[in-house]
Structures are given as structure tokens and as C-alpha cells.
Short mmCIF file of C-alpha atoms in Angstrom, two decimals:
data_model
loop_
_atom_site.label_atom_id
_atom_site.label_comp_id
_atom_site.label_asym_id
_atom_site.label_seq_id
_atom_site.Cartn_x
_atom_site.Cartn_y
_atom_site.Cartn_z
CA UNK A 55 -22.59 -109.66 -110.33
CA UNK A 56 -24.39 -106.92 -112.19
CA UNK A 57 -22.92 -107.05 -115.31
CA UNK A 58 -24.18 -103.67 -117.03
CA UNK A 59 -22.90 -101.90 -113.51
CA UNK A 60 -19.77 -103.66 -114.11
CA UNK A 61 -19.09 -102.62 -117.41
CA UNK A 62 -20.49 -99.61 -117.18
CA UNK A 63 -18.03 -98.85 -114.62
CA UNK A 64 -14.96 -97.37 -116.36
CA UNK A 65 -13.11 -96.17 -114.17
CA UNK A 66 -13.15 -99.64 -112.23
CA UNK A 67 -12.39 -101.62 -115.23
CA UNK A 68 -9.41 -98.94 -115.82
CA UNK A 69 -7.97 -99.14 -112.23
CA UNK A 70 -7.80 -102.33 -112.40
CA UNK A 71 -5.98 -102.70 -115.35
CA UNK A 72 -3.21 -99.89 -114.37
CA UNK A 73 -2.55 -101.60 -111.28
CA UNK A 74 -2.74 -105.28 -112.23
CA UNK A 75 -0.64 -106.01 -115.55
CA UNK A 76 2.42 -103.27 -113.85
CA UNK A 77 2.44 -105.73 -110.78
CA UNK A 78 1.48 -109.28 -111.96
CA UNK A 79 4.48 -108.44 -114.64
CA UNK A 80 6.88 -107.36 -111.82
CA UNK A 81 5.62 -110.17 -109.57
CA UNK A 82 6.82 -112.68 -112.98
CA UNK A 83 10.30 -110.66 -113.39
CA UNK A 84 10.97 -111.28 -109.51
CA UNK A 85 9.88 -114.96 -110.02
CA UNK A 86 11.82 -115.29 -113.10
CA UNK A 87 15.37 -114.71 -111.20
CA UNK A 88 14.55 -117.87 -109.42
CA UNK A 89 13.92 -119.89 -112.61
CA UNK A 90 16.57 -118.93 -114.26
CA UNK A 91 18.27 -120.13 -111.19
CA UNK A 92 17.43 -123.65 -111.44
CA UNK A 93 17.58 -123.58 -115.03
CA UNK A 94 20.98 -122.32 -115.05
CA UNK A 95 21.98 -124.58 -112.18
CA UNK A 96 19.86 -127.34 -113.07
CA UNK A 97 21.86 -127.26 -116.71
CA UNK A 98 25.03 -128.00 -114.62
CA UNK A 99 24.28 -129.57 -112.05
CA UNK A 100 21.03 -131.38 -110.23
CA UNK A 101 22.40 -131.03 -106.58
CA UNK A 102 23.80 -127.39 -107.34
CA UNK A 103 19.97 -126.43 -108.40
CA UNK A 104 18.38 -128.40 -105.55
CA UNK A 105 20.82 -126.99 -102.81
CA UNK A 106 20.26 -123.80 -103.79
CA UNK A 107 16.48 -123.78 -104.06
CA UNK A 108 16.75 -125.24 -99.73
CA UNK A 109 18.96 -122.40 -98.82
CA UNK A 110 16.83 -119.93 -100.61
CA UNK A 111 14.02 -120.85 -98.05
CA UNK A 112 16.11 -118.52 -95.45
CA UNK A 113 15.34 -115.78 -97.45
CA UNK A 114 11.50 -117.28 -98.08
CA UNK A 115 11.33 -116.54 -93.93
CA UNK A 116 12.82 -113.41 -93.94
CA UNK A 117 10.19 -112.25 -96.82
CA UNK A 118 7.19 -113.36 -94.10
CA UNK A 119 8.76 -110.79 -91.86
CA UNK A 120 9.49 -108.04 -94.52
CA UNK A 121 6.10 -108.67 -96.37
CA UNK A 122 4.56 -108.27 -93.30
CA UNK A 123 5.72 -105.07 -92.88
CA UNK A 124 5.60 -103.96 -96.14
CA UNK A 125 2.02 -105.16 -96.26
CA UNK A 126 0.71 -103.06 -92.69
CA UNK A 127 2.25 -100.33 -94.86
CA UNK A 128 0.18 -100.89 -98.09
CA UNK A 129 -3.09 -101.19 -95.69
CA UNK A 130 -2.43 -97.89 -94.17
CA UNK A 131 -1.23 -96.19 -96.76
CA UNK A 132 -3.56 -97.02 -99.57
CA UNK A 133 -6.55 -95.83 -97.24
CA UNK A 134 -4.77 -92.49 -96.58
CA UNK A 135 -3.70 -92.19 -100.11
CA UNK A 136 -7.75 -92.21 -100.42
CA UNK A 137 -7.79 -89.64 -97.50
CA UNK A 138 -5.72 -87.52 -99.22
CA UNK A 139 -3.05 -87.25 -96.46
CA UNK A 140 -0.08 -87.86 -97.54
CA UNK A 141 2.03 -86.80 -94.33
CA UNK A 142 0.32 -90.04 -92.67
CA UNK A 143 1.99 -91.78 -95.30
CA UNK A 144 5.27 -90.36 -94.58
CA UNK A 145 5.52 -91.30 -90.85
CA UNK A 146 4.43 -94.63 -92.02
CA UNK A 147 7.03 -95.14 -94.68
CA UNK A 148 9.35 -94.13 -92.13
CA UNK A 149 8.24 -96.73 -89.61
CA UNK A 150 8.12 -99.34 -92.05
CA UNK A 151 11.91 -98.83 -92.74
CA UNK A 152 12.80 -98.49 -89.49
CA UNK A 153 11.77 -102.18 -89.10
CA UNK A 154 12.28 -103.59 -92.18
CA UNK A 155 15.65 -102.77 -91.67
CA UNK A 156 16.02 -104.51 -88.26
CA UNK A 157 14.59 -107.83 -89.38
CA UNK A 158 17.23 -107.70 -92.39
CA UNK A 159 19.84 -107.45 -89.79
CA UNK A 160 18.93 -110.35 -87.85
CA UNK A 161 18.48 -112.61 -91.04
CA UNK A 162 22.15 -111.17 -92.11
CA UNK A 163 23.93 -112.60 -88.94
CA UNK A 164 22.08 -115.72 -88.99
CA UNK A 165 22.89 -116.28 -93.04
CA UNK A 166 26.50 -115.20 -93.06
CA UNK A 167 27.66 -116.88 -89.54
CA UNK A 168 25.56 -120.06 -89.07
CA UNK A 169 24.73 -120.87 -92.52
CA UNK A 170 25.73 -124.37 -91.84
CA UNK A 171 23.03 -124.89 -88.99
CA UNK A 172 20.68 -123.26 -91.20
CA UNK A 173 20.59 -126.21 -94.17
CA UNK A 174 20.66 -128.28 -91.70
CA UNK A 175 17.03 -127.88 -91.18
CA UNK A 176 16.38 -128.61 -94.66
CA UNK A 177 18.09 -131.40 -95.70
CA UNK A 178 20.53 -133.71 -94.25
CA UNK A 179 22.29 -134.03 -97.70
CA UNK A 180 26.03 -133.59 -97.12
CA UNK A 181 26.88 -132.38 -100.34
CA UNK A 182 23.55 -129.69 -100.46
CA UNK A 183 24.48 -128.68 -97.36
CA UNK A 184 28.31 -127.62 -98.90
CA UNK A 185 26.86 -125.82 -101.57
CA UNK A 186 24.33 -123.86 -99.47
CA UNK A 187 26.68 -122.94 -97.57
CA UNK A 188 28.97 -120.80 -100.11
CA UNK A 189 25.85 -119.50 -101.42
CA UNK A 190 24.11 -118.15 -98.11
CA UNK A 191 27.58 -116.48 -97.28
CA UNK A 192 27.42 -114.24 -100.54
CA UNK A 193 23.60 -114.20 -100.68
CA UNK A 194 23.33 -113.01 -97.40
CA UNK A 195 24.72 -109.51 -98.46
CA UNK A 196 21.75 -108.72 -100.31
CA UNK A 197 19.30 -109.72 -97.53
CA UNK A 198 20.29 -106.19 -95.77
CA UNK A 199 19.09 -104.31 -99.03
CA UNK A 200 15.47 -106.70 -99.77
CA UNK A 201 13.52 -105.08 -96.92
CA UNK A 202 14.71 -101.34 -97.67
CA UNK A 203 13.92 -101.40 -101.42
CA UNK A 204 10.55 -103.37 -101.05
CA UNK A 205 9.37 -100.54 -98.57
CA UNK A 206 10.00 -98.37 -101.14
CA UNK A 207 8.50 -100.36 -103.98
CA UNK A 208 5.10 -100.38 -101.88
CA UNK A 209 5.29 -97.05 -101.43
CA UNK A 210 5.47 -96.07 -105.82
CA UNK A 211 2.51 -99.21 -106.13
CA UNK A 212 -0.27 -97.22 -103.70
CA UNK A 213 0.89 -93.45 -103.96
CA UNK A 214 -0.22 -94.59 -107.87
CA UNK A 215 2.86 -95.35 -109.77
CA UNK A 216 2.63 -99.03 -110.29
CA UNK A 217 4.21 -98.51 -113.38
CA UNK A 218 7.54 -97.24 -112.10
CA UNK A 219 7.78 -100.69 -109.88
CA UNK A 220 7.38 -102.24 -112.96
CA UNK A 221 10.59 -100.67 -114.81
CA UNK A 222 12.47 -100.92 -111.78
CA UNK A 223 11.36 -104.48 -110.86
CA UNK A 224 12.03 -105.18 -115.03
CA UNK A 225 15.40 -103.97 -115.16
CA UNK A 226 16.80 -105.29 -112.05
CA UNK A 227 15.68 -108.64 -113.11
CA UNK A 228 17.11 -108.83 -116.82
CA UNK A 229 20.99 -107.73 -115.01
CA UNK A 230 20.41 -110.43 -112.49
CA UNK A 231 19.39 -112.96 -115.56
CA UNK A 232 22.28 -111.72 -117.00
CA UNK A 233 24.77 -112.00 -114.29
CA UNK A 234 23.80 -115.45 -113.45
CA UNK A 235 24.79 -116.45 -116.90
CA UNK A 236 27.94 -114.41 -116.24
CA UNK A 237 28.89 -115.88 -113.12
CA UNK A 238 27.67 -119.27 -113.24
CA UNK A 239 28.82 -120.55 -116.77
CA UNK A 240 32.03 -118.32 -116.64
CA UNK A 241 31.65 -115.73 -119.71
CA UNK A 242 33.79 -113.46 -120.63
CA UNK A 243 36.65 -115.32 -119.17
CA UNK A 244 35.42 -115.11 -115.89
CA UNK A 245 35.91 -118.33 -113.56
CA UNK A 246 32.67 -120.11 -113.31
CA UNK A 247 31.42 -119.85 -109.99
CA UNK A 248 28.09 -122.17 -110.00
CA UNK A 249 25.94 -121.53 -107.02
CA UNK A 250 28.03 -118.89 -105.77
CA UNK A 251 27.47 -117.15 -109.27
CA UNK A 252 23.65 -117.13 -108.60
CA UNK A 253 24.44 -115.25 -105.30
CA UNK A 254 26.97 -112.74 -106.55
CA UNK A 255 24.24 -112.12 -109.10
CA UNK A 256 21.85 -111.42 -106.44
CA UNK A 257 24.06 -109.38 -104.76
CA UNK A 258 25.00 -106.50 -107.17
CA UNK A 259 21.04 -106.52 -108.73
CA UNK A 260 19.68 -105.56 -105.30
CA UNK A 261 22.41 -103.05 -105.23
CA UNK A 262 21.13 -101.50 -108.17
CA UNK A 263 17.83 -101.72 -107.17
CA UNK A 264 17.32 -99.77 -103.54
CA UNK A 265 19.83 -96.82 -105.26
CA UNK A 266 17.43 -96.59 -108.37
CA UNK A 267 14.51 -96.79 -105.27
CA UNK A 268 15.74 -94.31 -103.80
CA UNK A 269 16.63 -91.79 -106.42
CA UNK A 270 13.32 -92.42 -107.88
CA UNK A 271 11.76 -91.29 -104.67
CA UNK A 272 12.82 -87.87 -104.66
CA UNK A 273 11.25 -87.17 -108.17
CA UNK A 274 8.13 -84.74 -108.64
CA UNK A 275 4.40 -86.28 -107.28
CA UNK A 276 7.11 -89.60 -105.20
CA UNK A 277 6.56 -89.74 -101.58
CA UNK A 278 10.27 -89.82 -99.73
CA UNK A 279 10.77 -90.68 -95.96
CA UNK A 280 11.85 -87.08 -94.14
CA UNK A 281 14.08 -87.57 -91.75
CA UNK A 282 12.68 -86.28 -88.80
CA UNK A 283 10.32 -89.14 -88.64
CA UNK A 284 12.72 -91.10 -88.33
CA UNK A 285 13.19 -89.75 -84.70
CA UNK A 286 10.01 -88.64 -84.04
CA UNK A 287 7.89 -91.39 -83.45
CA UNK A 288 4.05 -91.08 -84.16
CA UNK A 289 2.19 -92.92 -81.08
CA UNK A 290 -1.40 -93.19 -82.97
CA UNK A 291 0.26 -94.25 -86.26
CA UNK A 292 3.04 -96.77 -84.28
CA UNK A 293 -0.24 -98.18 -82.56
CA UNK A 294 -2.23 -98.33 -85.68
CA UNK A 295 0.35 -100.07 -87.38
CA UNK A 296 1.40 -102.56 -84.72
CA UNK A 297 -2.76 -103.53 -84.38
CA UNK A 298 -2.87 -104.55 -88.06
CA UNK A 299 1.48 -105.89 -88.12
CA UNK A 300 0.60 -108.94 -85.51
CA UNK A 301 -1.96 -110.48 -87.15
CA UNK A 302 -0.23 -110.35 -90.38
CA UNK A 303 2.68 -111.51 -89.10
CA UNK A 304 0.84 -114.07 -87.40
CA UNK A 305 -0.68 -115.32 -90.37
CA UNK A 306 2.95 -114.81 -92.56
CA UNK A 307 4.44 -117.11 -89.96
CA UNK A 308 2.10 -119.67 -89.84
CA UNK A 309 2.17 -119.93 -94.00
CA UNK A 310 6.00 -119.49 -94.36
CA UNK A 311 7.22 -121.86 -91.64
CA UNK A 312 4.89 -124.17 -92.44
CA UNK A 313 5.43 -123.60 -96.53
CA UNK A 314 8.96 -123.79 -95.73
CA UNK A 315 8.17 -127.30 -93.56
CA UNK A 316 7.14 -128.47 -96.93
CA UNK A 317 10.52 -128.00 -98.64
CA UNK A 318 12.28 -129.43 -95.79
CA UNK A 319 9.49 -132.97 -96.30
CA UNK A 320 10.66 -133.28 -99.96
CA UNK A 321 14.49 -132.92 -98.64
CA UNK A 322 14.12 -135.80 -96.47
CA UNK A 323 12.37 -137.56 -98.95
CA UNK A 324 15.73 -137.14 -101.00
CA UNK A 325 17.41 -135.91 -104.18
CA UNK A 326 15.44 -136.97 -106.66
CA UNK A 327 12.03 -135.21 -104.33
CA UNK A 328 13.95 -132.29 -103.60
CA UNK A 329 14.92 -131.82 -107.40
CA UNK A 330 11.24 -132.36 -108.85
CA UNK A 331 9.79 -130.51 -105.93
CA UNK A 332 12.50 -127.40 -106.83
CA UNK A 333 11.06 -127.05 -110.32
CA UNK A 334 7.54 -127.10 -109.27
CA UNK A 335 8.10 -124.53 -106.80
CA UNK A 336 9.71 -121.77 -109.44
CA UNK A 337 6.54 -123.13 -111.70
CA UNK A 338 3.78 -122.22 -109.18
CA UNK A 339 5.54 -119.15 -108.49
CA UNK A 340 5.79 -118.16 -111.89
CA UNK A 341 1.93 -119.07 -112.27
CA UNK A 342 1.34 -116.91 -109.14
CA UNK A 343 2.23 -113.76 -110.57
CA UNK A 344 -0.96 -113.05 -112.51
CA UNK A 345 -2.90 -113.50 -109.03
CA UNK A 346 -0.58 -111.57 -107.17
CA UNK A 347 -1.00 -108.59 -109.22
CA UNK A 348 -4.80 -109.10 -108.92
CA UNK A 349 -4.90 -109.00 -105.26
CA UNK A 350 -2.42 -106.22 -104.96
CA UNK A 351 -5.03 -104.44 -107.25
CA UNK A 352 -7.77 -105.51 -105.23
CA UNK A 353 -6.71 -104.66 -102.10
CA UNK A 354 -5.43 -100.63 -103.10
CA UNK A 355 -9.16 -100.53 -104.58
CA UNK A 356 -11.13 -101.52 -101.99
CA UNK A 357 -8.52 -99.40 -99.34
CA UNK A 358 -9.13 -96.02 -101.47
CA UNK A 359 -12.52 -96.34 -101.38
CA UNK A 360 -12.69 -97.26 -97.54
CA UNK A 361 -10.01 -94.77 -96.33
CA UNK A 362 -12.42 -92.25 -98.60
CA UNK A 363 -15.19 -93.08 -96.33
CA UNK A 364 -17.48 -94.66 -99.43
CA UNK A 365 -17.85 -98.09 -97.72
CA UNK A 366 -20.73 -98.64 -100.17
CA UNK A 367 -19.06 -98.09 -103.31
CA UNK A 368 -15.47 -100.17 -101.68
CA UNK A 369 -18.16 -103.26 -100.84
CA UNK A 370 -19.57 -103.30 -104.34
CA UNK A 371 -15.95 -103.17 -105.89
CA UNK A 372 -15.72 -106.32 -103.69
CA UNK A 373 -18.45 -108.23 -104.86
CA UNK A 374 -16.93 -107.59 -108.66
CA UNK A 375 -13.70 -108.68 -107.21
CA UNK A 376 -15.11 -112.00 -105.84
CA UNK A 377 -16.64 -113.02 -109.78
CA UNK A 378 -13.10 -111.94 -111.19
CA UNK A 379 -11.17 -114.05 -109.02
CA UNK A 380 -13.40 -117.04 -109.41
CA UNK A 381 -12.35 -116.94 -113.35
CA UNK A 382 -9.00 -115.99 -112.80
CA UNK A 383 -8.35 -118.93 -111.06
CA UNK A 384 -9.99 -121.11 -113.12
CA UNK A 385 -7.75 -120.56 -116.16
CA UNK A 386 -4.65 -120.47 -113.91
CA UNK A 387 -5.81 -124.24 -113.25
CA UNK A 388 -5.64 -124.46 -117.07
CA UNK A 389 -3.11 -123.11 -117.85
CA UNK A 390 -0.64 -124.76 -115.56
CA UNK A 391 -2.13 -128.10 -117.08
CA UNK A 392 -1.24 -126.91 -120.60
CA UNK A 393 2.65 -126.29 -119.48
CA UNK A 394 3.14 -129.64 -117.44
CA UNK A 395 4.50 -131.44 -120.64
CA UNK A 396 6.58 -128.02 -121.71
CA UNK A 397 8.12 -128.12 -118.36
CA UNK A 398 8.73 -131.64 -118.05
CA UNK A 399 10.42 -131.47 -121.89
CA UNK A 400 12.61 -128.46 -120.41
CA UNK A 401 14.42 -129.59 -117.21
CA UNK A 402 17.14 -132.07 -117.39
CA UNK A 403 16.73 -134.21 -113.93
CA UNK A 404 17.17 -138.12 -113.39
CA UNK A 405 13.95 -140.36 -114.52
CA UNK A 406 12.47 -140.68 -110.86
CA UNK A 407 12.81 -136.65 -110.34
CA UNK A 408 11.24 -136.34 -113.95
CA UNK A 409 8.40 -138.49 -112.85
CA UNK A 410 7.71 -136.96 -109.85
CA UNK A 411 8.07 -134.20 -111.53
CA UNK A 412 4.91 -135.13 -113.63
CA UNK A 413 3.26 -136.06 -110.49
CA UNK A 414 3.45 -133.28 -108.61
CA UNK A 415 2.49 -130.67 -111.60
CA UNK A 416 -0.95 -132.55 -111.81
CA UNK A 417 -1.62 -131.82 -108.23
CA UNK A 418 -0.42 -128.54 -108.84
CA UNK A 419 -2.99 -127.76 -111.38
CA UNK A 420 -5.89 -128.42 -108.36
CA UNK A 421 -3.81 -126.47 -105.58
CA UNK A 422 -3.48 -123.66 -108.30
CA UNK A 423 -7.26 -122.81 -108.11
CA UNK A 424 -7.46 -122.50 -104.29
CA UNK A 425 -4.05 -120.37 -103.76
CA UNK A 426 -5.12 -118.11 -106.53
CA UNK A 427 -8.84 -117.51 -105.17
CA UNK A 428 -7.74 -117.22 -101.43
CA UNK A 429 -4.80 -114.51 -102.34
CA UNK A 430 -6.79 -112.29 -104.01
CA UNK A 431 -9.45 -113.08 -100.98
CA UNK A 432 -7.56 -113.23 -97.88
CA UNK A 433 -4.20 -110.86 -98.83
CA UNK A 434 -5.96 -108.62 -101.32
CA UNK A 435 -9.28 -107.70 -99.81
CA UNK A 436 -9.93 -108.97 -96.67
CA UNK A 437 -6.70 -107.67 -95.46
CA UNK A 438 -6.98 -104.25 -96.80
CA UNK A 439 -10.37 -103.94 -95.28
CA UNK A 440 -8.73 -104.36 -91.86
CA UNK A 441 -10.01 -108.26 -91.63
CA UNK A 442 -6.67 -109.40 -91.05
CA UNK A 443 -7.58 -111.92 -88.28
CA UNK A 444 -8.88 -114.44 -90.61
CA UNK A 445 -5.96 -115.23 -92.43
CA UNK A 446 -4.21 -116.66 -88.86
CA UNK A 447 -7.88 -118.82 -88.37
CA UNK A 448 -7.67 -120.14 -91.57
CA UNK A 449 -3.91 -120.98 -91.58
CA UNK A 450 -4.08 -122.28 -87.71
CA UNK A 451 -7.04 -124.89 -89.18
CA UNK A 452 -6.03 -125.44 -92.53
CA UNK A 453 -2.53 -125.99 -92.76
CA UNK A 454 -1.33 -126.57 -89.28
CA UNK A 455 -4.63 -128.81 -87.90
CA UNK A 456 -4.55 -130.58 -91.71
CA UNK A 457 -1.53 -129.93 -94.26
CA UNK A 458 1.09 -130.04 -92.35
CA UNK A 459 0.81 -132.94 -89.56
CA UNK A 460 -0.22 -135.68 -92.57
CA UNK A 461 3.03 -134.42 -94.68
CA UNK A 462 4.71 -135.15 -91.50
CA UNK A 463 3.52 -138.30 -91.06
CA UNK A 464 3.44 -139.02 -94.52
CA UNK A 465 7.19 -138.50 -94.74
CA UNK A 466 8.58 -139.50 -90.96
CA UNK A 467 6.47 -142.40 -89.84
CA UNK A 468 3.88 -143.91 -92.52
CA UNK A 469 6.82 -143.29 -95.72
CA UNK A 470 3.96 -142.32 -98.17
CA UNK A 471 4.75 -142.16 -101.84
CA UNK A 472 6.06 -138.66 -102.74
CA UNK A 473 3.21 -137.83 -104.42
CA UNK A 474 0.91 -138.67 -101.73
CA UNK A 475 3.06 -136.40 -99.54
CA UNK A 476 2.93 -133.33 -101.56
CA UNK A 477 -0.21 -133.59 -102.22
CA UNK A 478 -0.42 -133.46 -98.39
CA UNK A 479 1.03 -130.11 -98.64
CA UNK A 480 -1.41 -129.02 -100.97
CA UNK A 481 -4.58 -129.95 -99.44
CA UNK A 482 -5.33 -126.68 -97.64
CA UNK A 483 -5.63 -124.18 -100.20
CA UNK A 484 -8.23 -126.09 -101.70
CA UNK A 485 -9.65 -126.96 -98.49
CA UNK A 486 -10.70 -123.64 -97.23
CA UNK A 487 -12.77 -122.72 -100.15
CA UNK A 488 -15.91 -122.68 -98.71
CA UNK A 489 -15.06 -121.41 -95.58
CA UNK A 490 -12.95 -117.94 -97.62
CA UNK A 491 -16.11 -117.57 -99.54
CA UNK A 492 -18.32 -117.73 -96.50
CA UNK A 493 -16.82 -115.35 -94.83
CA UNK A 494 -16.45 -112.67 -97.48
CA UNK A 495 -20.05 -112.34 -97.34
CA UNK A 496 -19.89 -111.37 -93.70
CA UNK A 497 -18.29 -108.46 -95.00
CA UNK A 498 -16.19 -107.98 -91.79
CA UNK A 499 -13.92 -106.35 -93.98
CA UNK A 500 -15.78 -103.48 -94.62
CA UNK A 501 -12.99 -100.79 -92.48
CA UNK A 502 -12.41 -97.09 -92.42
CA UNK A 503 -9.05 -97.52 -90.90
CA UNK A 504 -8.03 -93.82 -91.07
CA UNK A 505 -7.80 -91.39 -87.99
#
């Protein structure tokens, strides 16, 4: 990287920065609702927190589908926000509601009518499988409202007003950290509800947050869907954004079922697995955020500058991405070695689930590296640069060729040690290294994806 270019460049460094910090501290609010979760319900009860954490894993599917969406709609729109044309935008906000809406539908019926067949995919624990069950019927309320409000969350993030998802994201979370505490422990004189407290919780946050969405949206300089696109359907667009949705959904698929595979190993590997794997998964998703917010910088970036038609200047902000990420990721490795005793001071589990607990952080700290370098890669620019193909390659090889069959066998037929088994799951994040770097400097993501 040319360093003097680099810091020269002010208006990089400054980008950056405004769109980063807003969404890598949004990105830890969101995350933070789920440890408070198993905090909460951890503080009561292990099986409460553990049950919980399996059924949650619904809603971990339904996100590939809505993030899917959501993310065709950051593509698009972040390269016409460069354009300048911001009635592209609208027919494409509209379109991504349209189906973000039907997906949350489907995931509704399925939650609130068969939630029992649901955990049973995840665990053959009778007494999870109780508790999953009251909470999917409440939580499944809120699964109508997640798809709406994150459409228009992406819209604020590329139309420039990262900040605003921010508040939004920020308030939301502290009433449903509140509420928990409300609902699950009983203040106030209320009956304590445990698991069904977290999902209440839930329930009346994402309430607040789509009608705060969408009064925000009809403020001076926000972008609101008009109605008649809602009716009138764009052909080009539709086609546009159905080119770039398969692949991504492809790709969200292939990651969330299979990510989700991985919770249901560590169910059948028992309580004491499920518990210790539970913590570890609010822990990387905590350490996530930082990266997250990097990528979703990344990717609006290199978009502006593409939809703009200045693939020269969008390739070079690429090449400065690629250095940043490398030392992002490195001190994400650190850090989560630094909060491994912390944690394991913090939860109260049994003495196996505390030492596979202990176990499983210290592969954490090497999966860390590769999930942070390939997000801001593979989600952030590759995918905003229209190379969304690569993402279903390297999932197809990585996890399901590699990850997934020896966690399988590892847990089913050979009856590994736990550790060896999540480490099983880990393996292709840091696998594809190489193979992500390689193929950045193909630059097959250079795109102009605008019409």
C-alpha cells in the first residue's frame, strides 16, 4: 500500500470513519440483545439459556433470506447513490420490501404453528425443546417486523446517514436490555416469565423500531418507498436485482444452514456442548461487530466509486481496504484471546461446559482472523463490486466439501472430543485464506452495475 497516498487521502480516511464506528457500534448493540440473553438466562437457568440460543437459529435462517435481500439492495443502491439517481433507489427499496416481507411471512407460520418440529432439528433435549417452544410462539411475532425495518435501516446506511441507524439501532437495544430484565427476573411486580420474557422483550423493541424506521424516513434529505412502486413493477431493476439476489442467496444458504448445522452438532453432543458452545457464539458475535462495520464501509466505498464510473479510483480504495483488513483482523485474534479468561470468570455453567468453554474460545481466537478478513473480502467488496459468485465457490468447497462433513462425522460416527468437533466447524474460514486473497487480485470485482 502506498502509504503517503493513503494518508494523504482525506476524504478516504474520513469516509471510512463515518461509516464504520455508526455501524460496527450498531452491529455490537444488535449483538448485545443476544448476550444479555444468555446472561440473563444463563443467571437462572443453564437449559433456559441453551434452549433459547437453538430456537434462536430459526430466526439465524430467516436473517440469510432477509440479509440477502437487504444486501442486493445495498449493492444497487450504493452504486446509484454514486449515480446520483435516487428514483432507482426508490423502485428498489420498494422491491426489497415487497420481498422481505414475504419471507417474514413464511418464517411466521412455520415459528408460531410448528415450533415443536422446528427444535426438533436442533436438539433432541426434551426439556430444550419445552422451552423453545413458548419462546418461538411469542418470538415469532417480531419475525414479521425484522425484514421491514432492516430494509429500511439499509436504506439510512447508503443514502449516507449511518449515523441515524446508529441511534435507532442504540435505542432499540437498551429497551430490549431493559425489558429482558423486566420480564425475565419479574421487576416491578411483574411475574417472571424466563425465556418467554426474552421474547416478549423482542417483541415490543422491534415494534418500536420499524415505527421509528418509518417516521424517520419521511424526514428532509430520507429516501421513502412511494407507493406506486409498489404496483408498478420495474422489469430492468426486478432483473437487475434478481441477477445479483441468487447468488447471494446462494451463498447465505450455504453459510446459514450449514452455520446453523453447527449448533445443531454441539446439541447432540449435549448440555454441557450446547451451553459452552451458546456463550461462544454471543462472544464471536460480539467480536464480529468491529468487522462488520468495516465491510459495510468497504463495500458502500468501493460501490460509490463504481456506480460513479471511476473504476480506477474504486480499485485503489480496494487495495487500501485489503492492508486494513489484514490488521483488523489481526487484533480481533488478540483481542478475543485477552477476554477468554473475562468470559470464562463471567458465565455461571457446570465444570465440563466451563471447560469446553475454555476450549472452544482458544479455537475461536484462530477462526476469528479468517471470518474477519473474508467478511470484509467476500461481503464487503467483492460483493459490492458485483463478484457475488465467489462467495457460493468458496462456501460449496470450504464448508460443505470440508467443515461440515468432518463435524458430522466427528459428532455421529467417529464421537470426537467436543473440541475436536468445533474446531471442525471452524476450519474453513481459516482455510480459504489464500484462495480470498488470490482472487481479489483478479479484480473481477471491478463492476459498473448501473443502467
Amino acid at each position: 500500500m502506498n502509504t503517503k497516498a493513503f494518508f494523504k487521502d482525506k476524504e478516504f480516511i474520513n469516509k471510512l470513519l463515518h461509516i464504520t464506528f455508526p455501524i460496527a457500534f450498531q452491529n455490537l448493540m444488535l449483538a448485545s440483545v443476544a448476550a444479555a440473553d444468555a446472561l440473563m438466562l444463563g443467571h437462572l437457568h443453564q437449559n433456559s439459556m441453551s434452549a433459547v440460543s437453538l430456537a434462536t437459529q430459526i430466526q439465524f435462517v430467516q436473517n440469510m433470506f432477509i440479509f440477502s435481500i437487504v444486501g442486493v439492495e445495498s449493492i444497487l443502491c450504493a452504486q446509484y447513490w454514486g449515480k446520483g439517481d435516487k428514483e432507482a433507489l426508490n423502485k428498489i427499496f420498494c422491491i426489497s420490501l415487497k420481498l422481505s416481507f414475504a419471507v417474514s411471512l413464511m418464517f411466521f407460520i412455520g415459528c408460531f404453528f410448528f415450533p415443536k418440529y422446528l427444535m426438533l432439528i436442533f436438539t433432541n433435549e426434551p426439556e430444550l425443546i419445552s422451552i423453545g417452544v413458548e419462546y418461538l410462539k411469542i418470538a415469532s411475532w417480531s419475525y414479521l417486523l425484522t425484514g421491514i425495518s432492516q430494509c429500511y435501516l439499509t436504506m439510512m446506511k447508503v443514502s449516507d446517514h449511518p449515523g441515524r441507524t446508529a441511534t435507532i439501532s442504540t435505542c432499540v437495544v437498551l429497551i430490549n436490555i431493559f425489558l429482558n430484565a423486566v420480564f425475565i427476573f419479574g421487576l416491578f411486580n411483574l411475574p417472571a416469565m424466563d425465556a418467554r420474557g426474552a421474547a416478549l422483550a423482542t417483541l415490543i423493541s422491534r415494534i418500536v423500531e420499524i415505527l421509528w424506521c418509518i417516521a424517520n424516513s419521511y424526514r428532509k434529505n430520507y429516501i421513502h418507498p412511494k407507493i406506486k412502486y409498489f404496483f408498478i413493477r420495474s422489469k430492468e431493476l426486478f432483473h437487475d436485482f434478481l441477477k445479483i439476489f441468487w447468488p447471494l442467496i446462494g451463498a447465505s444458504l450455504f453459510w446459514g444452514v450449514g452455520f446453523t448445522s453447527y449448533s445443531a452438532f454441539m446439541g447432540h453432543l449435549g448440555t454441557d456442548a450446547a451451553a459452552a458452545n451458546s456463550v461462544t457464539a454471543v462472544i464471536r458475535d460480539l467480536l464480529c461487530c468491529f468487522c462488520n462495520g468495516l465491510s459495510t464501509a468497504a463495500g458502500i466505498m468501493v460501490a460509490n466509486e463504481l456506480g460513479a464510473g471511476r473504476l480506477e479510483k474504486g480499485k485503489l480504495y480496494g487495495q487500501w481496504l485489503l492492508t486494513i483488513s489484514l490488521v483488523v483482523s489481526g487484533i480481533i485474534t488478540l483481542v478475543t484471546l485477552a477476554l477468554t479468561p473475562l468470559i470464562v470468570h463471567s458465565v455461571k455453567l457446570t465444570e465440563g461446559a466451563n471447560r469446553y468453554l475454555i476450549q472452544m474460545m482458544l479455537v475461536t481466537s484462530v477462526y476469528m482472523y479468517g471470518r474477519s478478513l473474508n467478511t470484509i473480502l467476500i461481503n464487503g467488496i467483492f460483493d459490492n463490486g458485483g463478484d457475488t459468485l465467489f462467495d457460493v465457490y468458496s462456501l460449496a468447497v470450504c464448508m460443505w466439501g470440508v467443515a461440515v462433513p468432518l463435524a458430522a462425522l466427528g459428532t455421529f460416527v467417529f464421537h470426537w472430543p467436543v473440541v475436536i468437533v468445533y474446531a471442525c466447524t471452524c476450519i474453513d474460514e481459516v482455510g480459504k485464506i489464500p484462495w480470498v486473497i488470490h482472487h481479489f487480485k483478479k479484480y473481477k470485482w471491478l463492476q459498473d452495475l448501473t443502467r
